[in-house]
mmCIF file of C-alpha atoms in Angstrom:
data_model
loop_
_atom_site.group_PDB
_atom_site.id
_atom_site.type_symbol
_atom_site.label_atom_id
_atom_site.label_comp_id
_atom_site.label_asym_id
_atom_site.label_seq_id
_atom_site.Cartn_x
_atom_site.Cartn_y
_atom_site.Cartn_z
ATOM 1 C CA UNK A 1 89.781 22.701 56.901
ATOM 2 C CA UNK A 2 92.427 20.416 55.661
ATOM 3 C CA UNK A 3 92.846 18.651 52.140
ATOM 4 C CA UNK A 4 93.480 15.270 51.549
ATOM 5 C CA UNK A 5 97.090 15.188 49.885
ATOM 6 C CA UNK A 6 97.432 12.075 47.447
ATOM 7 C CA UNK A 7 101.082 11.563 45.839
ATOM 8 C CA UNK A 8 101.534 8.955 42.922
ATOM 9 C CA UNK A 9 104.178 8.138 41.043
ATOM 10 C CA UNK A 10 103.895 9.612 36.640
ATOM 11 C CA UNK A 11 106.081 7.474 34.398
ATOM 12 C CA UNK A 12 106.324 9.218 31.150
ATOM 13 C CA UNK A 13 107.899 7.772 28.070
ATOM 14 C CA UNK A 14 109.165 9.563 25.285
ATOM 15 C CA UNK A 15 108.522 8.175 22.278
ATOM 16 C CA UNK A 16 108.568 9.610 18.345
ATOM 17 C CA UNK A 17 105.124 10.466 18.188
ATOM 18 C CA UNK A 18 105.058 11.502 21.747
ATOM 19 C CA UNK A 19 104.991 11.442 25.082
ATOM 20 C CA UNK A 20 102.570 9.541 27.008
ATOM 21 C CA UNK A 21 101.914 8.742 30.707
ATOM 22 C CA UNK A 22 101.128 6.286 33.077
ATOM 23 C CA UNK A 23 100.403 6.045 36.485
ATOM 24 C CA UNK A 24 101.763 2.690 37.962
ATOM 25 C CA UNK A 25 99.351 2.525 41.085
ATOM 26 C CA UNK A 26 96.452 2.721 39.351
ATOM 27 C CA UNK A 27 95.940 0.962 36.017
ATOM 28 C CA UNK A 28 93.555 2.427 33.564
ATOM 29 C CA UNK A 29 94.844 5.999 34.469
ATOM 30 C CA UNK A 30 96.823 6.937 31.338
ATOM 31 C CA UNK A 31 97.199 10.290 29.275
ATOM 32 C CA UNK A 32 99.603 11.503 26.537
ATOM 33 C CA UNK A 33 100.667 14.550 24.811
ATOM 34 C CA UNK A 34 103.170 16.367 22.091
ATOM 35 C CA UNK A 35 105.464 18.208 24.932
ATOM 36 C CA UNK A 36 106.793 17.571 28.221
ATOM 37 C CA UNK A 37 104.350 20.561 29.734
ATOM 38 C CA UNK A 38 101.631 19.432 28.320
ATOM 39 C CA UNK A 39 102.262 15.622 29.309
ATOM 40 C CA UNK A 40 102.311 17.735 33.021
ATOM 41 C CA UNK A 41 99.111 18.864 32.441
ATOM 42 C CA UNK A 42 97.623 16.424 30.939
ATOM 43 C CA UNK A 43 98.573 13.862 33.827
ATOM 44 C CA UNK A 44 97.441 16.045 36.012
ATOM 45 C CA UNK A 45 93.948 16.215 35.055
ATOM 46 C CA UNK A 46 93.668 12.653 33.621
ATOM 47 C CA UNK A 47 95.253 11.669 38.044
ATOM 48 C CA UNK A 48 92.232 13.969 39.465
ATOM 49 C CA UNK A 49 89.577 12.449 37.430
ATOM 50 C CA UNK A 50 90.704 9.082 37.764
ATOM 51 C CA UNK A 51 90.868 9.495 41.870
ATOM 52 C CA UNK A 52 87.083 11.492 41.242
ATOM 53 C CA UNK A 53 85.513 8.234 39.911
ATOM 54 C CA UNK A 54 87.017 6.105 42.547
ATOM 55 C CA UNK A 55 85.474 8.060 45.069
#
């Protein structure tokens, strides 16, 4: 069976107290975090359950 692929684009900003992300294409979807690995993570998890409750 094949899997859906979805690509969006992350925008993460790097700020004092930290990083925090945002996902352009769909507004609400935001996440944020202390490192740059973590932001990853973070965004990742924050995009799949975002594009779970659309479904």
């Amino acid at each position: 069976m094949k899997k859906d692929i979805y690509v969006y684009p992350a925008i993460l900003s790097y700020d004092e107290d930290g990083i925090s992300v945002e996902f352009p294409d769909l507004p609400g979807c935001l996440t944020c975090a202390d490192t740059t690995e973590e932001a990853l993570k973070m965004a990742k998890e924050a995009l799949g359950l975002h594009l779970y409750g659309c479904r």
